[in-house]
XYZ file of C-alpha atoms in Angstrom:
432
model
C 34.452 -50.920 -13.151
C 33.637 -52.890 -9.974
C 30.062 -53.231 -8.787
C 30.704 -51.022 -5.753
C 32.232 -48.265 -7.892
C 29.312 -48.486 -10.283
C 26.857 -48.020 -7.403
C 28.918 -45.121 -6.073
C 28.887 -43.458 -9.511
C 25.115 -43.910 -9.860
C 24.614 -42.503 -6.369
C 26.748 -39.456 -7.180
C 24.874 -38.847 -10.447
C 21.529 -39.154 -8.625
C 22.639 -36.735 -5.963
C 23.770 -34.186 -8.545
C 20.468 -34.519 -10.432
C 18.461 -33.955 -7.228
C 20.601 -30.956 -6.304
C 20.177 -29.524 -9.779
C 16.405 -30.073 -9.662
C 16.135 -28.421 -6.241
C 18.269 -25.484 -7.387
C 16.088 -25.020 -10.499
C 12.930 -25.272 -8.381
C 14.225 -22.701 -5.877
C 15.120 -20.252 -8.653
C 11.685 -20.752 -10.270
C 9.720 -20.431 -7.019
C 11.678 -17.296 -6.009
C 12.969 -15.782 -9.232
C 14.341 -12.702 -7.482
C 16.239 -14.576 -4.727
C 15.899 -11.550 -2.438
C 18.659 -11.473 0.175
C 16.538 -10.417 3.134
C 14.460 -12.172 5.748
C 11.233 -10.750 4.316
C 10.198 -8.700 1.324
C 7.122 -7.640 -0.615
C 6.286 -5.654 -3.771
C 2.859 -4.051 -4.233
C 0.948 -2.086 -6.821
C 0.008 1.168 -5.090
C -3.137 1.672 -7.190
C -4.874 -1.587 -6.261
C -2.813 -3.127 -3.453
C -2.128 -6.172 -5.614
C 0.896 -8.099 -4.385
C 3.368 -8.691 -7.203
C 5.979 -10.536 -5.130
C 6.341 -11.680 -1.540
C 8.781 -13.567 0.652
C 7.979 -14.457 4.269
C 5.646 -11.463 4.180
C 3.398 -12.488 7.103
C 6.152 -12.972 9.703
C 6.290 -10.177 12.319
C 9.818 -8.772 12.405
C 11.532 -5.811 14.049
C 10.861 -2.819 11.801
C 13.166 -0.192 13.347
C 12.590 3.379 12.084
C 10.047 2.260 9.463
C 7.786 2.579 12.528
C 7.987 6.337 11.973
C 5.658 5.935 8.930
C 2.852 5.371 11.465
C 4.021 8.348 13.544
C 3.961 10.410 10.343
C 0.466 9.174 9.603
C -0.831 10.279 13.000
C 0.841 13.699 12.699
C -0.507 14.282 9.172
C -3.952 13.139 10.318
C -3.842 15.622 13.212
C -2.727 18.421 10.817
C -5.577 17.654 8.419
C -8.072 17.541 11.281
C -6.750 20.910 12.502
C -5.872 19.382 15.845
C -2.382 20.879 15.444
C -0.765 23.105 12.825
C 2.654 23.187 11.238
C 3.506 26.471 12.927
C 2.525 25.393 16.437
C 5.490 25.356 18.746
C 6.494 23.106 21.638
C 9.139 22.947 24.299
C 11.182 19.741 24.809
C 10.733 17.310 27.681
C 13.627 15.867 29.635
C 12.979 12.502 27.948
C 13.015 13.848 24.395
C 16.038 15.969 25.251
C 18.095 13.039 26.603
C 17.309 10.845 23.596
C 18.190 13.705 21.203
C 21.652 14.044 22.747
C 22.594 10.458 21.911
C 24.543 11.012 18.700
C 25.108 7.269 18.226
C 21.474 7.316 17.083
C 19.875 9.359 14.343
C 19.252 12.720 15.945
C 19.231 16.468 15.791
C 20.312 17.718 19.233
C 17.412 19.586 20.920
C 17.522 22.137 23.749
C 15.339 22.263 26.851
C 15.116 26.059 26.749
C 14.072 26.300 23.094
C 10.732 26.037 21.264
C 10.439 24.159 17.979
C 7.721 24.191 15.394
C 5.867 21.040 14.428
C 7.265 21.506 10.899
C 10.855 21.551 12.168
C 10.405 18.416 14.226
C 8.485 16.603 11.500
C 11.139 17.359 8.877
C 13.869 16.176 11.292
C 11.951 12.916 11.733
C 11.002 12.295 8.083
C 14.325 13.339 6.488
C 16.887 12.471 9.165
C 14.960 9.926 11.258
C 15.646 12.074 14.311
C 14.496 10.107 17.370
C 14.340 12.879 19.932
C 12.236 14.931 17.510
C 9.919 11.944 17.019
C 9.348 11.637 20.772
C 8.704 15.385 21.001
C 6.007 15.075 18.294
C 4.412 12.096 20.086
C 4.234 14.144 23.273
C 2.710 17.112 21.480
C -0.028 15.041 19.928
C -0.931 12.699 22.808
C 0.531 14.310 25.934
C 2.960 11.437 26.510
C 4.682 8.782 24.431
C 2.789 6.146 26.433
C -0.539 7.550 25.217
C 0.868 8.003 21.727
C 1.819 4.298 21.559
C -1.790 3.449 22.471
C -2.880 5.628 19.509
C -0.362 3.872 17.261
C -1.694 0.419 18.042
C -5.291 1.530 17.678
C -4.569 3.212 14.348
C -2.651 0.191 13.069
C -5.672 -1.974 13.778
C -8.007 0.561 12.170
C -5.855 0.630 9.022
C -6.136 -3.164 8.722
C -2.714 -4.227 9.993
C -2.741 -7.700 11.572
C 0.709 -8.839 12.748
C 2.169 -5.932 14.709
C 3.206 -4.663 18.128
C 4.198 -1.034 18.787
C 6.004 -0.268 22.014
C 7.406 3.211 21.199
C 7.106 5.972 18.639
C 10.582 5.704 17.132
C 11.348 2.084 16.361
C 14.375 2.089 18.650
C 15.052 -0.793 20.988
C 13.639 0.099 24.366
C 17.076 -0.284 25.938
C 18.118 2.940 24.114
C 15.389 4.939 25.881
C 17.086 5.408 29.281
C 14.565 3.297 31.132
C 11.764 5.702 30.092
C 10.264 3.454 27.400
C 6.457 3.726 27.273
C 5.496 0.073 26.743
C 6.863 -3.438 26.487
C 9.905 -4.957 28.137
C 13.259 -3.249 28.543
C 14.607 -4.786 25.330
C 11.394 -4.829 23.227
C 11.109 -3.361 19.721
C 8.285 -2.512 17.389
C 7.277 -5.492 15.242
C 5.298 -5.768 12.042
C 5.211 -8.039 9.017
C 6.404 -6.942 5.593
C 2.786 -7.188 4.426
C 1.571 -4.922 7.218
C 4.395 -2.460 6.608
C 3.433 -2.314 2.915
C -0.186 -1.769 3.938
C 0.847 1.093 6.215
C 2.761 2.658 3.311
C -0.252 2.167 0.984
C -2.587 3.832 3.487
C -0.395 6.886 4.076
C 0.043 7.349 0.319
C -3.724 7.084 -0.235
C -4.792 9.254 2.699
C -1.916 11.767 2.888
C 0.032 11.785 -0.387
C 1.693 15.005 0.848
C 3.920 12.719 2.926
C 6.148 12.557 -0.158
C 6.762 16.316 -0.123
C 9.139 15.868 2.779
C 10.157 12.219 2.239
C 11.617 13.160 -1.141
C 13.925 15.958 0.187
C 17.494 14.659 -0.237
C 19.059 17.017 2.297
C 18.130 20.027 4.390
C 19.684 22.083 7.192
C 17.967 21.917 10.564
C 17.717 25.408 12.105
C 19.935 27.161 9.559
C 21.849 30.293 10.613
C 21.748 29.274 14.285
C 24.349 27.644 16.578
C 22.194 24.486 16.359
C 22.400 24.187 12.581
C 22.916 20.629 11.419
C 22.853 19.190 7.933
C 20.242 16.474 7.563
C 21.074 13.991 4.786
C 18.166 11.722 3.914
C 18.860 8.063 4.837
C 16.965 7.019 1.714
C 20.009 6.811 -0.485
C 17.874 5.737 -3.463
C 16.459 9.210 -3.990
C 17.564 10.145 -7.525
C 20.102 12.713 -6.323
C 21.876 10.327 -3.945
C 24.442 7.504 -4.157
C 22.037 4.647 -5.033
C 19.721 6.963 -6.994
C 16.808 5.188 -8.679
C 14.470 6.750 -11.221
C 11.091 7.569 -9.677
C 11.845 6.963 -6.020
C 10.343 9.643 -3.790
C 9.973 7.879 -0.401
C 9.551 6.465 2.069
C 11.515 5.296 5.166
C 14.617 3.331 6.102
C 15.309 1.648 9.423
C 18.023 -0.313 11.199
C 18.742 -1.754 14.631
C 20.759 -4.731 15.759
C 17.599 -6.826 15.884
C 15.952 -5.455 12.727
C 18.968 -5.498 10.482
C 18.719 -3.130 7.566
C 15.174 -2.321 6.419
C 13.613 -0.121 3.787
C 10.113 0.778 2.719
C 10.353 2.370 -0.715
C 7.905 3.815 -3.181
C 8.627 4.805 -6.778
C 6.542 6.189 -9.621
C 7.236 5.951 -13.321
C 4.623 7.502 -15.577
C 1.292 6.035 -14.425
C 2.709 3.249 -12.291
C 3.492 3.558 -8.593
C 4.977 0.642 -6.706
C 5.639 0.007 -3.003
C 8.396 -2.287 -1.788
C 9.503 -3.473 1.667
C 12.791 -5.182 2.565
C 13.298 -6.399 6.135
C 16.436 -7.654 7.853
C 18.899 -7.406 4.972
C 22.605 -7.598 5.760
C 23.930 -4.069 5.157
C 23.148 -0.478 4.185
C 24.001 -1.379 0.588
C 22.047 -4.626 0.545
C 18.737 -3.019 1.487
C 19.038 -0.674 -1.496
C 20.261 -3.364 -3.879
C 17.412 -5.717 -2.923
C 14.934 -2.866 -3.236
C 16.284 -2.220 -6.741
C 15.681 -5.894 -7.630
C 12.078 -5.639 -6.476
C 11.321 -2.365 -8.274
C 13.102 -3.458 -11.471
C 10.979 -6.644 -11.404
C 7.786 -4.642 -11.054
C 8.567 -2.006 -13.690
C 10.008 -4.497 -16.184
C 7.365 -7.194 -15.917
C 4.127 -5.305 -15.292
C 2.373 -2.516 -17.207
C -0.752 -0.444 -16.867
C -3.025 -1.410 -19.749
C -6.446 -0.261 -20.835
C -8.521 -3.431 -21.019
C -11.895 -1.805 -21.650
C -12.547 1.673 -23.102
C -15.000 4.278 -21.759
C -18.490 3.636 -23.169
C -17.951 -0.111 -23.481
C -21.054 -2.292 -23.463
C -20.789 -5.950 -22.534
C -22.414 -7.939 -25.361
C -24.218 -10.215 -22.921
C -25.636 -7.282 -20.915
C -25.915 -4.161 -23.101
C -28.964 -2.750 -21.337
C -31.440 -3.053 -18.469
C -35.267 -3.182 -18.371
C -37.088 -0.058 -17.220
C -40.440 -0.022 -15.482
C -42.954 2.810 -15.936
C -40.800 4.587 -18.516
C -41.398 6.018 -21.969
C -39.077 3.253 -23.196
C -38.807 -0.180 -21.618
C -34.997 -0.588 -21.807
C -31.944 1.633 -21.389
C -28.353 1.045 -22.421
C -25.572 0.609 -19.851
C -21.860 1.227 -20.443
C -18.617 1.890 -18.643
C -18.255 5.437 -17.294
C -14.512 5.490 -17.942
C -11.779 3.152 -19.223
C -10.816 0.115 -17.132
C -7.052 0.333 -16.790
C -5.139 -2.206 -14.670
C -1.580 -3.086 -13.808
C -1.068 -6.500 -15.398
C 1.819 -8.760 -16.160
C 3.067 -8.083 -19.682
C 1.498 -10.432 -22.213
C -1.414 -11.470 -19.982
C -4.170 -9.165 -21.292
C -6.016 -12.152 -22.822
C -6.393 -13.652 -19.333
C -8.791 -10.839 -18.235
C -12.505 -11.203 -18.953
C -14.993 -8.337 -18.407
C -17.769 -9.289 -15.960
C -20.866 -7.280 -15.015
C -21.808 -6.840 -11.371
C -25.262 -5.202 -11.237
C -26.714 -3.319 -8.277
C -30.257 -3.891 -9.611
C -31.918 -6.176 -12.142
C -34.318 -3.465 -13.394
C -34.823 0.267 -13.130
C -37.927 2.337 -12.462
C -38.457 5.594 -14.339
C -37.452 8.357 -14.168
C -33.875 7.334 -14.974
C -31.121 9.928 -15.368
C -28.306 9.624 -17.868
C -25.093 8.548 -16.177
C -26.960 6.843 -13.271
C -24.781 4.122 -11.757
C -26.275 0.633 -11.996
C -23.280 -1.562 -11.177
C -19.646 -2.120 -11.861
C -17.574 -3.797 -14.541
C -14.726 -5.919 -13.204
C -11.961 -7.682 -15.092
C -11.800 -11.269 -13.884
C -8.326 -12.791 -14.094
C -8.281 -16.310 -15.476
C -4.501 -16.795 -15.802
C -2.101 -19.153 -14.005
C -0.943 -16.818 -11.208
C -2.854 -16.480 -7.921
C -2.664 -12.774 -7.015
C -3.284 -11.551 -3.482
C -4.332 -8.074 -2.382
C -3.309 -6.108 0.702
C -6.906 -5.045 1.333
C -10.327 -6.582 0.904
C -11.376 -3.780 -1.440
C -8.396 -4.385 -3.738
C -10.442 -6.097 -6.461
C -13.030 -3.307 -6.246
C -10.284 -0.835 -7.089
C -9.809 -2.794 -10.310
C -13.293 -2.032 -11.581
C -15.211 0.845 -13.181
C -18.758 2.064 -12.769
C -21.471 0.959 -15.175
C -23.879 3.801 -15.922
C -26.963 4.391 -18.036
C -26.358 5.833 -21.488
C -29.597 7.797 -21.790
C -32.319 9.474 -19.809
C -35.705 7.704 -19.507
C -38.685 9.851 -18.543
C -41.616 8.478 -16.605
C -44.454 7.372 -18.859
C -47.807 9.236 -18.865
C -50.998 7.737 -17.429
C -52.288 6.312 -20.754
C -48.938 4.738 -21.598
C -48.748 3.159 -18.140
C -52.261 1.638 -18.573
C -51.270 0.225 -21.996
C -48.050 -1.205 -20.491
C -50.056 -2.935 -17.813
C -52.496 -4.355 -20.361
C -49.624 -5.682 -22.491
C -47.993 -7.174 -19.416
C -51.268 -8.905 -18.462
C -51.777 -10.466 -21.901
C -48.121 -11.507 -22.022
C -48.514 -13.225 -18.667
C -51.781 -14.851 -19.828
C -50.141 -16.206 -22.959
C -47.370 -17.747 -20.923
C -49.907 -19.433 -18.637
C -51.846 -20.890 -21.625
C -48.644 -22.186 -23.203
C -47.858 -23.881 -19.936
C -51.003 -25.950 -20.248
C -49.904 -27.713 -23.443
């Protein structure tokens, strides 16, 4: 072999080794290799992020925007600002959008009245855009004002990287020049992390959202000339083509800019997960990538009881009590501490006491909260949370195990005398 050939061979071998190393690193750093521009997987109980890819980048979110519209409608229902049986007529704007059958729509009529329930179901099941605009107008008087409410609520919920320009998630160019905010070709933007946070908040505050989100199909205005079958765009509902065990929500979305998006939630036994996929390549891809995320979560994480109810930390089994019949009282967990953890990592969690007070003053009631017990993770993975209170959700109350009555007058005097002589003895010892 000539010298030049030998160098060429060594160069080729080196190149292959580098390529192999980079490939291995890529697979290790992103074991799921999600085929989407952004994705995230979250534990719904704590907001702990189990997987993320490009999750902070604001992207077009298409009809996933309607999760925020749903939030505002459900909030108004719960505040009795509107009711499900309230009726509304349809504006020219909502009517014109509803007649565009190239978009998701149930055709609405100007001379008809529709209940809030009818319009909400059309939005949540069929992603009907005209119905969404009609709801926005009912709640805020105009879509322009509703968009202001959307942006204010998003900020209140803790979202950070977002811009809402309409209630539907459509591109403004599809709104006949009547778009409420933004430029003529603007779309709603949010990061995968913010979209997951929005899903988390609506599940926490209005879990009834799933009552409609989980309906696989329903007829809009049955037994009328306007009857139209609404098939849920969430094809991962168990009854549909990409059916997945436990999925009961939440919202798909697609536009030319957004690609194919999906915010999903699934529950199996005591575990509920939230996933978001943004800008995948096709209808099928968004469901296949969602399946990857959920499979990863359900297969690799489990809810495990780390500490039972009544557990006392050996280093802090009790607290001192002033002016009581006894001078100490036991403290223990009020209920079990159960967390979603990676399988096999239970030994990486250490119980840690966080006290609200260093001592109590009698009278003390049994079950009085004195702090919290948290499980501090000491393993190799750095877990993030969607919300600042995420770690607090992974804790349980520490409470007193007994009642301590206030001491009588004579006992209090004796306690003070003992305390004085104890202090005096310490001072004398300090002299030698």
